[in-house]
Amino acid sequence: MATSELEEVKQRVFSSSEASDEELQILLKHREKGEFDFKLIDIREVYEYINNSIDDTDLLYATTLFHKYIDELEKIKDEYIVLYCRTGNRTAQVLSILKRMGFSKIAHLSRGIDQYSGKMSKNAKLPKNI
């Protein structure tokens, strides 16, 4: 049953390129169980991340420095990726750019961290890429 839930959510999220609050929580739950792997990437600024971040964020690629991360992103182009920002506006723009670059397994948290009700942390340790 859990696998069908995962497959339905994956299909919905990555075909629409948008993840709802609930869908991201489902993906994170399955990732924690080792049933699905994806990269969760925050594209806000460092100070925003420190103030509040989604638990288990893998990478922080600040939008203002995004051009510096293109080579790193190319290395994970074939992996599943979910982006998030504060409201979903920045991720929608970055998503469009990455899709034009050939990223196909990519989505964003459509309403951003402001509307996220899952596990979050203040003063979280910065991801390993920072």
PDB file of C-alpha atoms in Angstrom:
ATOM      1  CA  MET A   1       0.000   0.000   0.000  1.00  0.00           C
ATOM      2  CA  ALA A   2       2.780   2.452   0.893  1.00  0.00           C
ATOM      3  CA  THR A   3       4.463   1.819  -2.441  1.00  0.00           C
ATOM      4  CA  SER A   4       1.309   2.692  -4.372  1.00  0.00           C
ATOM      5  CA  GLU A   5       1.020   5.910  -2.333  1.00  0.00           C
ATOM      6  CA  LEU A   6       4.627   6.719  -3.224  1.00  0.00           C
ATOM      7  CA  GLU A   7       4.143   5.928  -6.915  1.00  0.00           C
ATOM      8  CA  GLU A   8       1.003   8.068  -7.112  1.00  0.00           C
ATOM      9  CA  VAL A   9       2.695  11.020  -5.406  1.00  0.00           C
ATOM     10  CA  LYS A  10       5.850  10.709  -7.536  1.00  0.00           C
ATOM     11  CA  GLN A  11       3.759  10.624 -10.700  1.00  0.00           C
ATOM     12  CA  ARG A  12       1.674  13.625  -9.669  1.00  0.00           C
ATOM     13  CA  VAL A  13       4.602  15.743  -8.405  1.00  0.00           C
ATOM     14  CA  PHE A  14       7.100  15.139 -11.183  1.00  0.00           C
ATOM     15  CA  SER A  15       4.581  15.301 -14.030  1.00  0.00           C
ATOM     16  CA  SER A  16       3.203  18.640 -12.781  1.00  0.00           C
ATOM     17  CA  SER A  17       6.577  19.900 -11.432  1.00  0.00           C
ATOM     18  CA  GLU A  18       4.757  20.992  -8.278  1.00  0.00           C
ATOM     19  CA  ALA A  19       4.678  19.467  -4.808  1.00  0.00           C
ATOM     20  CA  SER A  20       2.123  20.425  -2.220  1.00  0.00           C
ATOM     21  CA  ASP A  21       2.954  20.570   1.474  1.00  0.00           C
ATOM     22  CA  GLU A  22       1.423  17.119   1.986  1.00  0.00           C
ATOM     23  CA  GLU A  23       3.122  15.588  -1.053  1.00  0.00           C
ATOM     24  CA  LEU A  24       6.572  16.762   0.045  1.00  0.00           C
ATOM     25  CA  GLN A  25       5.976  15.282   3.483  1.00  0.00           C
ATOM     26  CA  ILE A  26       5.044  11.956   1.862  1.00  0.00           C
ATOM     27  CA  LEU A  27       8.200  12.002  -0.292  1.00  0.00           C
ATOM     28  CA  LEU A  28      10.343  12.801   2.764  1.00  0.00           C
ATOM     29  CA  LYS A  29       8.699   9.988   4.732  1.00  0.00           C
ATOM     30  CA  HIS A  30       9.501   7.479   1.990  1.00  0.00           C
ATOM     31  CA  ARG A  31      13.038   8.830   1.641  1.00  0.00           C
ATOM     32  CA  GLU A  32      13.582   8.352   5.373  1.00  0.00           C
ATOM     33  CA  LYS A  33      12.491   4.717   4.984  1.00  0.00           C
ATOM     34  CA  GLY A  34      14.925   4.250   2.082  1.00  0.00           C
ATOM     35  CA  GLU A  35      12.109   3.737  -0.433  1.00  0.00           C
ATOM     36  CA  PHE A  36      12.756   6.792  -2.602  1.00  0.00           C
ATOM     37  CA  ASP A  37      15.753   9.035  -3.103  1.00  0.00           C
ATOM     38  CA  PHE A  38      15.709  12.679  -4.146  1.00  0.00           C
ATOM     39  CA  LYS A  39      17.559  15.901  -3.438  1.00  0.00           C
ATOM     40  CA  LEU A  40      15.768  18.591  -1.433  1.00  0.00           C
ATOM     41  CA  ILE A  41      17.307  21.935  -2.360  1.00  0.00           C
ATOM     42  CA  ASP A  42      16.662  25.286  -0.669  1.00  0.00           C
ATOM     43  CA  ILE A  43      17.305  28.206  -3.028  1.00  0.00           C
ATOM     44  CA  ARG A  44      16.880  30.963  -0.450  1.00  0.00           C
ATOM     45  CA  GLU A  45      19.716  32.987   1.022  1.00  0.00           C
ATOM     46  CA  VAL A  46      21.853  31.669   3.890  1.00  0.00           C
ATOM     47  CA  TYR A  47      20.237  33.994   6.449  1.00  0.00           C
ATOM     48  CA  GLU A  48      16.785  32.716   5.430  1.00  0.00           C
ATOM     49  CA  TYR A  49      17.917  29.106   5.773  1.00  0.00           C
ATOM     50  CA  ILE A  50      19.332  29.737   9.248  1.00  0.00           C
ATOM     51  CA  ASN A  51      16.109  31.431  10.310  1.00  0.00           C
ATOM     52  CA  ASN A  52      13.950  28.455   9.299  1.00  0.00           C
ATOM     53  CA  SER A  53      14.559  25.415   7.094  1.00  0.00           C
ATOM     54  CA  ILE A  54      12.885  22.138   6.203  1.00  0.00           C
ATOM     55  CA  ASP A  55      14.479  19.244   8.061  1.00  0.00           C
ATOM     56  CA  ASP A  56      16.681  17.001   5.924  1.00  0.00           C
ATOM     57  CA  THR A  57      17.409  19.659   3.304  1.00  0.00           C
ATOM     58  CA  ASP A  58      20.316  18.347   1.241  1.00  0.00           C
ATOM     59  CA  LEU A  59      21.682  21.459  -0.432  1.00  0.00           C
ATOM     60  CA  LEU A  60      21.481  25.235  -0.221  1.00  0.00           C
ATOM     61  CA  TYR A  61      21.944  27.026  -3.543  1.00  0.00           C
ATOM     62  CA  ALA A  62      21.101  30.685  -2.914  1.00  0.00           C
ATOM     63  CA  THR A  63      19.307  32.249  -5.867  1.00  0.00           C
ATOM     64  CA  THR A  64      21.654  35.247  -5.907  1.00  0.00           C
ATOM     65  CA  LEU A  65      24.595  32.872  -6.477  1.00  0.00           C
ATOM     66  CA  PHE A  66      22.734  30.282  -8.516  1.00  0.00           C
ATOM     67  CA  HIS A  67      24.938  30.725 -11.596  1.00  0.00           C
ATOM     68  CA  LYS A  68      27.891  29.464  -9.528  1.00  0.00           C
ATOM     69  CA  TYR A  69      26.128  26.147  -8.860  1.00  0.00           C
ATOM     70  CA  ILE A  70      25.276  25.164 -12.435  1.00  0.00           C
ATOM     71  CA  ASP A  71      28.192  22.702 -12.705  1.00  0.00           C
ATOM     72  CA  GLU A  72      27.192  21.060  -9.396  1.00  0.00           C
ATOM     73  CA  LEU A  73      23.593  20.808 -10.541  1.00  0.00           C
ATOM     74  CA  GLU A  74      24.624  19.230 -13.848  1.00  0.00           C
ATOM     75  CA  LYS A  75      26.104  16.347 -11.819  1.00  0.00           C
ATOM     76  CA  ILE A  76      22.674  15.542 -10.336  1.00  0.00           C
ATOM     77  CA  LYS A  77      20.651  16.284 -13.481  1.00  0.00           C
ATOM     78  CA  ASP A  78      19.313  12.713 -13.704  1.00  0.00           C
ATOM     79  CA  GLU A  79      18.253  12.506 -10.049  1.00  0.00           C
ATOM     80  CA  TYR A  80      14.882  13.505  -8.629  1.00  0.00           C
ATOM     81  CA  ILE A  81      15.033  17.061  -7.272  1.00  0.00           C
ATOM     82  CA  VAL A  82      12.598  19.159  -5.226  1.00  0.00           C
ATOM     83  CA  LEU A  83      13.329  22.870  -4.817  1.00  0.00           C
ATOM     84  CA  TYR A  84      11.921  25.215  -2.211  1.00  0.00           C
ATOM     85  CA  CYS A  85      12.014  28.894  -1.319  1.00  0.00           C
ATOM     86  CA  ARG A  86       9.856  31.139   0.863  1.00  0.00           C
ATOM     87  CA  THR A  87       6.694  31.375  -1.274  1.00  0.00           C
ATOM     88  CA  GLY A  88       7.341  29.359  -4.438  1.00  0.00           C
ATOM     89  CA  ASN A  89       8.055  32.364  -6.690  1.00  0.00           C
ATOM     90  CA  ARG A  90      11.848  31.983  -6.867  1.00  0.00           C
ATOM     91  CA  THR A  91      11.631  28.232  -7.309  1.00  0.00           C
ATOM     92  CA  ALA A  92       9.159  28.621 -10.169  1.00  0.00           C
ATOM     93  CA  GLN A  93      11.700  30.810 -11.991  1.00  0.00           C
ATOM     94  CA  VAL A  94      14.644  28.483 -11.265  1.00  0.00           C
ATOM     95  CA  LEU A  95      12.533  25.464 -12.220  1.00  0.00           C
ATOM     96  CA  SER A  96      11.843  27.004 -15.612  1.00  0.00           C
ATOM     97  CA  ILE A  97      15.561  27.612 -16.219  1.00  0.00           C
ATOM     98  CA  LEU A  98      16.526  24.081 -15.167  1.00  0.00           C
ATOM     99  CA  LYS A  99      13.836  22.526 -17.362  1.00  0.00           C
ATOM    100  CA  ARG A 100      15.225  24.437 -20.357  1.00  0.00           C
ATOM    101  CA  MET A 101      18.622  22.939 -19.439  1.00  0.00           C
ATOM    102  CA  GLY A 102      17.152  19.431 -19.695  1.00  0.00           C
ATOM    103  CA  PHE A 103      16.243  18.644 -16.093  1.00  0.00           C
ATOM    104  CA  SER A 104      13.176  16.412 -16.225  1.00  0.00           C
ATOM    105  CA  LYS A 105      12.803  14.895 -12.741  1.00  0.00           C
ATOM    106  CA  ILE A 106      12.359  18.216 -10.998  1.00  0.00           C
ATOM    107  CA  ALA A 107       9.611  19.902  -9.007  1.00  0.00           C
ATOM    108  CA  HIS A 108       9.164  22.674  -6.482  1.00  0.00           C
ATOM    109  CA  LEU A 109       7.254  23.182  -3.262  1.00  0.00           C
ATOM    110  CA  SER A 110       4.490  25.184  -4.889  1.00  0.00           C
ATOM    111  CA  ARG A 111       3.572  27.412  -1.937  1.00  0.00           C
ATOM    112  CA  GLY A 112       7.020  27.528  -0.368  1.00  0.00           C
ATOM    113  CA  ILE A 113       8.239  27.062   3.168  1.00  0.00           C
ATOM    114  CA  ASP A 114       5.806  29.741   4.399  1.00  0.00           C
ATOM    115  CA  GLN A 115       2.950  27.259   3.888  1.00  0.00           C
ATOM    116  CA  TYR A 116       4.877  24.123   4.892  1.00  0.00           C
ATOM    117  CA  SER A 117       3.603  22.287   7.978  1.00  0.00           C
ATOM    118  CA  GLY A 118       6.170  19.476   8.158  1.00  0.00           C
ATOM    119  CA  LYS A 119       9.295  19.227  10.299  1.00  0.00           C
ATOM    120  CA  MET A 120      11.387  22.394  10.281  1.00  0.00           C
ATOM    121  CA  SER A 121      14.295  23.760  12.277  1.00  0.00           C
ATOM    122  CA  LYS A 122      15.549  27.168  13.311  1.00  0.00           C
ATOM    123  CA  ASN A 123      19.312  27.663  13.376  1.00  0.00           C
ATOM    124  CA  ALA A 124      19.798  24.430  11.479  1.00  0.00           C
ATOM    125  CA  LYS A 125      23.261  23.292  10.587  1.00  0.00           C
ATOM    126  CA  LEU A 126      24.090  24.445   7.073  1.00  0.00           C
ATOM    127  CA  PRO A 127      24.050  21.759   4.368  1.00  0.00           C
ATOM    128  CA  LYS A 128      27.395  20.232   3.439  1.00  0.00           C
ATOM    129  CA  ASN A 129      27.765  22.302   0.265  1.00  0.00           C
ATOM    130  CA  ILE A 130      28.001  25.613   2.204  1.00  0.00           C
TER     131      ILE A 130
END
